[in-house]
Tab-separated table of C-alpha atoms in Angstrom:
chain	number	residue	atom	x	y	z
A	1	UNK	CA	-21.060	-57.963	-67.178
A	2	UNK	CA	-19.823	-57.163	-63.536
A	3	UNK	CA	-20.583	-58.970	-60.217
A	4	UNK	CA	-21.315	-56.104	-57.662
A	5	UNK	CA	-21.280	-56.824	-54.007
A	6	UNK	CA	-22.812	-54.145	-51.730
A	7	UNK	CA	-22.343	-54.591	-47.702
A	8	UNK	CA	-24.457	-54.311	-45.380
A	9	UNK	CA	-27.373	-55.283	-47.496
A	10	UNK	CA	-30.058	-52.896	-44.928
A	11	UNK	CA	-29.784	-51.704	-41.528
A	12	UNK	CA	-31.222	-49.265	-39.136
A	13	UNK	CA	-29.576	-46.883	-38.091
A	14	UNK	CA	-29.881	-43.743	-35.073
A	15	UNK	CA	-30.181	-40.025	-36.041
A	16	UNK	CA	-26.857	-38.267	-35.323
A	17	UNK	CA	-24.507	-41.834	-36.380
A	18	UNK	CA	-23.106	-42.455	-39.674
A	19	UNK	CA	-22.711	-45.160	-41.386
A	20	UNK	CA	-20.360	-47.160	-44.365
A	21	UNK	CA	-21.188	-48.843	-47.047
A	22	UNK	CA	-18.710	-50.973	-48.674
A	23	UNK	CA	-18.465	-52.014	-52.733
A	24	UNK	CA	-16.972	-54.566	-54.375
A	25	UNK	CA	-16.798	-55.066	-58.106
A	26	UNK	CA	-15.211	-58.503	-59.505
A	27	UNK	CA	-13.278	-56.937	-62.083
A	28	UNK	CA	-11.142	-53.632	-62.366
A	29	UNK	CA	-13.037	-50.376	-63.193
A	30	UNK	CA	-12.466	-46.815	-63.154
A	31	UNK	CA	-15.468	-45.248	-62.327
A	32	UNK	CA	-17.513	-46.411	-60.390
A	33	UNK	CA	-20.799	-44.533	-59.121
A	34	UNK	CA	-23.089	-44.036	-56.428
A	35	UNK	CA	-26.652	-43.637	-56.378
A	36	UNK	CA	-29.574	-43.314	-53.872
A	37	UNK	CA	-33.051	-44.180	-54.552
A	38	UNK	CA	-35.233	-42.472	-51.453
A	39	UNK	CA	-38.793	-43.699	-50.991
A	40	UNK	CA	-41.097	-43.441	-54.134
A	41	UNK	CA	-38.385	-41.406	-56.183
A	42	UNK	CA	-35.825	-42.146	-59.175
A	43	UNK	CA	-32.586	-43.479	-58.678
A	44	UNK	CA	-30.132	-39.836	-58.216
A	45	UNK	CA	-26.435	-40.022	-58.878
A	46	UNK	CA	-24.666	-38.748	-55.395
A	47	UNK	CA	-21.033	-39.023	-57.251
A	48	UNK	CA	-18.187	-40.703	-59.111
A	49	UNK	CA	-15.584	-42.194	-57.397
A	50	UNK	CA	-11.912	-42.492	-59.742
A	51	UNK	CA	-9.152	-44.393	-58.476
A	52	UNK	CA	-6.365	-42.324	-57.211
A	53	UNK	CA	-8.638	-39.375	-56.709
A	54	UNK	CA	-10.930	-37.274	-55.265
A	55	UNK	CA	-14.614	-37.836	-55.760
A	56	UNK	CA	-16.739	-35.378	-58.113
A	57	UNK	CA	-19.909	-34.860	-56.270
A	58	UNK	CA	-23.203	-34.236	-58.169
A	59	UNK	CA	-25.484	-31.053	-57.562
A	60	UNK	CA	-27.147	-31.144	-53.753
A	61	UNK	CA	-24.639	-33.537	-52.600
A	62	UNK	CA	-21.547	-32.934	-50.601
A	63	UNK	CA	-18.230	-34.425	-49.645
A	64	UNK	CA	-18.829	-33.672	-45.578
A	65	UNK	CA	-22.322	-36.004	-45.995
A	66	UNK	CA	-21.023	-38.567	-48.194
A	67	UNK	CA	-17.200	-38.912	-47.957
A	68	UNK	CA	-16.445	-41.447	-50.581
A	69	UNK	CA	-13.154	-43.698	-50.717
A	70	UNK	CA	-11.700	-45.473	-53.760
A	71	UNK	CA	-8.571	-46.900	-52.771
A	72	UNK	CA	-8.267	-49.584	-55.603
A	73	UNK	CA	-9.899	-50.424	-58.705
A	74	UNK	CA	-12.362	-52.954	-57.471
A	75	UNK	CA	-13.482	-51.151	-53.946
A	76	UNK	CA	-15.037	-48.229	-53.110
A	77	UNK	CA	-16.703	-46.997	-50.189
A	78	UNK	CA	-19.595	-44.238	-49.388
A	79	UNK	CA	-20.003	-42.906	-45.829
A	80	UNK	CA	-23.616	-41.560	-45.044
A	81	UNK	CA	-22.853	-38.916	-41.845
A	82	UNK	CA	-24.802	-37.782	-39.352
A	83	UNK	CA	-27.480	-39.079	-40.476
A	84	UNK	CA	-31.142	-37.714	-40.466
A	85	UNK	CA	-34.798	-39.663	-40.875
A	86	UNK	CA	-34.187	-37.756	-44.199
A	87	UNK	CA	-31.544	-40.360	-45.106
A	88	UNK	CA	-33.354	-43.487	-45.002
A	89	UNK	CA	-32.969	-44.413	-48.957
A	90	UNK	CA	-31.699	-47.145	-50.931
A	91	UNK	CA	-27.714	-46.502	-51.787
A	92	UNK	CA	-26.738	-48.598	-55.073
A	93	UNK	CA	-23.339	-49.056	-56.294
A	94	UNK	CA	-22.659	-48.963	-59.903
A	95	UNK	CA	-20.157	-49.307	-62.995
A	96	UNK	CA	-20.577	-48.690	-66.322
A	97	UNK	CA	-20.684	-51.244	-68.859
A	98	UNK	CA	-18.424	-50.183	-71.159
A	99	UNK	CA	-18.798	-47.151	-74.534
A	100	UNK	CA	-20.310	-50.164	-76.078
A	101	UNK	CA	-23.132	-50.701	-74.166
A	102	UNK	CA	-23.733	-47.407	-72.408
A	103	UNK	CA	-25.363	-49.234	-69.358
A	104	UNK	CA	-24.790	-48.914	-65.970
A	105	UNK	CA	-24.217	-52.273	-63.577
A	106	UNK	CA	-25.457	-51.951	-59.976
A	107	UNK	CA	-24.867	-53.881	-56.748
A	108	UNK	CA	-27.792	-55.270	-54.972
A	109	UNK	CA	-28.543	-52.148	-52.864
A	110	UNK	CA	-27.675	-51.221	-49.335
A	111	UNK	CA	-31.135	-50.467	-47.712
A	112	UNK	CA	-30.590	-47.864	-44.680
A	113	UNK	CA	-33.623	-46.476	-42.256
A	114	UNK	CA	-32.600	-44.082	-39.895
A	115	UNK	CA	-34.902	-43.827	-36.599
B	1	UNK	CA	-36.528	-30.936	-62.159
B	2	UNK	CA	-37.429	-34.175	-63.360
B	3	UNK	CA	-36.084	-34.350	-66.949
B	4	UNK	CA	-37.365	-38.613	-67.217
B	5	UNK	CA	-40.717	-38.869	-66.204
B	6	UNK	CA	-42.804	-42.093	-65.942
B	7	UNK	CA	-46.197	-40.589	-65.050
B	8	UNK	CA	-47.816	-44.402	-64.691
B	9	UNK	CA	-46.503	-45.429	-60.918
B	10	UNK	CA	-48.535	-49.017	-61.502
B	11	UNK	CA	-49.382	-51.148	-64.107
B	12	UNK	CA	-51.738	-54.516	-64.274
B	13	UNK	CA	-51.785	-56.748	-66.905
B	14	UNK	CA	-53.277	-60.054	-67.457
B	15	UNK	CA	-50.753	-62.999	-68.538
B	16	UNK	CA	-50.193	-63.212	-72.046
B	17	UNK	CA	-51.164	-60.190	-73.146
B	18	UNK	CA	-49.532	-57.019	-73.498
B	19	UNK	CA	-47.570	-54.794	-71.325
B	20	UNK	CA	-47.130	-51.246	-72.230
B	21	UNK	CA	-44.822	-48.797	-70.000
B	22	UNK	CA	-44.082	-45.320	-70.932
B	23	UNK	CA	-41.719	-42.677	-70.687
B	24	UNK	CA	-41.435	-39.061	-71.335
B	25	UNK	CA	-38.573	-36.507	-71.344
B	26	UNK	CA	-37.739	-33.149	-71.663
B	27	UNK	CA	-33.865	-32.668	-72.490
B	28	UNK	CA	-33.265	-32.832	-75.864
B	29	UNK	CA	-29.562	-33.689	-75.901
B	30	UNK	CA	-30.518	-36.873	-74.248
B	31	UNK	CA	-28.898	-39.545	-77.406
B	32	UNK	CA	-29.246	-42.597	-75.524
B	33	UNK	CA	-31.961	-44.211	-73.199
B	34	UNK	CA	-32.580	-47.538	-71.306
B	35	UNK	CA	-35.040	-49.091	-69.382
B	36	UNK	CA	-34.352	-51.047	-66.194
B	37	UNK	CA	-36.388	-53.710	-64.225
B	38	UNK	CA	-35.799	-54.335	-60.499
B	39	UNK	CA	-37.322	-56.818	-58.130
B	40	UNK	CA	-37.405	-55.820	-54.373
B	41	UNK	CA	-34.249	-56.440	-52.463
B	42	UNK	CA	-32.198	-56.182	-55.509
B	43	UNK	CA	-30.647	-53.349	-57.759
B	44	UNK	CA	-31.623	-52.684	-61.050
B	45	UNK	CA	-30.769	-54.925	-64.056
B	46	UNK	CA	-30.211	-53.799	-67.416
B	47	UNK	CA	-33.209	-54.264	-70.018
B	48	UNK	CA	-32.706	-53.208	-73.174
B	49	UNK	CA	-32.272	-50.254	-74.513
B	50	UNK	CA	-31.962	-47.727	-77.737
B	51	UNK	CA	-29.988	-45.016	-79.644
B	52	UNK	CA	-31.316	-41.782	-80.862
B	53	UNK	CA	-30.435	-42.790	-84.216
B	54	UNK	CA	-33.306	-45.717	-84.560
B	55	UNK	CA	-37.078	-45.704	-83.519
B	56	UNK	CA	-36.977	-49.524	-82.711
B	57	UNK	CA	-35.237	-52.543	-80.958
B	58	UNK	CA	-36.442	-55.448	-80.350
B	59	UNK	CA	-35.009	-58.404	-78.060
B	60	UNK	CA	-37.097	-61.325	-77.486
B	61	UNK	CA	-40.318	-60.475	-76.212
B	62	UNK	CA	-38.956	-56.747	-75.352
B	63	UNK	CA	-39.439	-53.790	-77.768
B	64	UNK	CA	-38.817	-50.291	-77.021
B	65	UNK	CA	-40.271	-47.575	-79.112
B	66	UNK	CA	-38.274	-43.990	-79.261
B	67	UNK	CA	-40.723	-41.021	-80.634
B	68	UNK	CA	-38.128	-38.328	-80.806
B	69	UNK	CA	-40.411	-35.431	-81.628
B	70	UNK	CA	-42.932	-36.319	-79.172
B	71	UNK	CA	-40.020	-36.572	-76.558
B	72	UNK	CA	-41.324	-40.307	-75.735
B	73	UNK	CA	-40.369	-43.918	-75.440
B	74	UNK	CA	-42.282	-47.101	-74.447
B	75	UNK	CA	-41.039	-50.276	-73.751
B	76	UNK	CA	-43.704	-53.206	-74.821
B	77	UNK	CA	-43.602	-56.979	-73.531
B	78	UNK	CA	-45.194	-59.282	-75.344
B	79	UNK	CA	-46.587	-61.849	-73.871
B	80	UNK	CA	-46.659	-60.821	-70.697
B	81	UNK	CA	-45.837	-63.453	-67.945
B	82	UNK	CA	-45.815	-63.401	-64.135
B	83	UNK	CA	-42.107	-62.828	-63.815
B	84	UNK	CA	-42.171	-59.805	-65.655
B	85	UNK	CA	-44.068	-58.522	-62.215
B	86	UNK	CA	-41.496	-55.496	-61.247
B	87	UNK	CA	-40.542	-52.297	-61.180
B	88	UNK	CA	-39.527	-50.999	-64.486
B	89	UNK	CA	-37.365	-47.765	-64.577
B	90	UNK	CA	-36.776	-45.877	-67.553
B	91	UNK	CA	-33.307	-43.723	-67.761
B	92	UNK	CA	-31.768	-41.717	-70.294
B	93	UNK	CA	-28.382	-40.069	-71.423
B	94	UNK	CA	-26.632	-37.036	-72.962
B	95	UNK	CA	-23.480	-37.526	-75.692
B	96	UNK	CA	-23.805	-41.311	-74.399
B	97	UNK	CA	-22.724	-40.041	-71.564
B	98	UNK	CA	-22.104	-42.436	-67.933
B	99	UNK	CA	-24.427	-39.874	-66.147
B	100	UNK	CA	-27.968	-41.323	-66.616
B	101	UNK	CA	-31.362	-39.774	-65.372
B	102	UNK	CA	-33.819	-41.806	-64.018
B	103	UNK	CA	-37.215	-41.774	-64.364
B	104	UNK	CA	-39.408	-43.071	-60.743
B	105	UNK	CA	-40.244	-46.712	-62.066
B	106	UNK	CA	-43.506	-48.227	-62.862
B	107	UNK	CA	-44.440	-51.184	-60.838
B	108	UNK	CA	-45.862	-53.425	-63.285
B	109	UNK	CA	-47.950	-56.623	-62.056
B	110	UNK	CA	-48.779	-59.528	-64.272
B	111	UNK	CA	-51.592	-61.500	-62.916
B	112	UNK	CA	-52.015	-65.553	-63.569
């Protein structure tokens, strides 16, 4: 299994800012995803960050909303901009288990409201 | 469009007896599927989960059930206990695949 550390854990946040939110994974990985759960509704995959190079973006989501950063193979980074009420979700960060298992691993949530 | 749907968004069960969540899709490539359960202020843990190639698996007092024609699966906790209280989220995948679909979760509360 992998320990994943999500910062900041919730804030709120004002219409028209954006706003980071780090990952860290306790072991090396390459892929790791990101995911948003908005109020009452599944858990949708945003995109997959590789190390070394540019993030592939699922459909409705865009790199000038959510500019992503891998830099390494244990950190990764998703920037939520300009931000909207619309925004206000749950953003989890996640690695996969392995071909093995097939499951996904997921940080402890960052919890945003935007005012 | 939803392709994992969890038409139940609550569940209450008495201690000791039986839980019963279900799950529906539509896709039929989907090969592999999984069921989640996540307490508030955390993510999601892994629960078990189950291959297209069986109808059963069983791990402790978890059981999922995979009805391939019918497009359904159901994850079954027996007994029940408090702890189990959560939010249990059913997700599946295509060619075992890292992209999963998720369905919205079933809160499920087990009462003393």
């Amino acid at each position: 299994s992998a320990v994943i550390s999500q910062k900041p854990s919730r804030d709120i946040c004002q219409r028209g800012t954006s706003l980071t939110i780090q990952c860290q994974v306790d072991s090396q990985v390459t892929m790791m995803f990101w995911y948003r759960q908005q109020p009452g509704q599944s858990l949708t995959l945003i995109a997959t960050a590789n190390q070394g190079s540019e993030a592939t973006y699922e459909s409705g989501f865009v790199i000038d909303k959510f500019p992503i950063s891998r830099p390494n193979l244990t950190f990764s980074t998703l920037t939520v901009s300009n931000m909207s009420p619309e925004d206000s979700s749950i953003y989890l960060c996640s690695v996969w288990g392995g071909a093995n298992t097939g499951e996904l691993f997921f940080g402890e949530g960052s919890r945003l409201t935007v005012l | 469009d939803q392709q994992v749907k969890q038409n139940s968004p609550s569940l209450s069960v008495q201690e000791g007896r039986i839980s019963i969540l279900n799950c529906d899709y539509t896709n039929s490539m989907f090969d592999y599927f999984l069921w989640y359960k996540k307490y508030p202020a955390e993510g999601p843990t892994f629960l078990i989960s189950i291959s297209s190639i069986k109808d059963k698996n069983e791990d402790g007092r978890f059981t999922v059930f995979l009805n391939k024609s019918a497009k359904h699966l159901s994850l079954h906790i027996v007994p029940s206990q408090p702890g189990d209280s959560a939010v249990y989220f059913c997700a599946a995948s295509a060619n075992s695949g890292y992209a999963l679909n998720f369905g919205k979760g079933t809160s499920l509360l087990v009462t003393p």
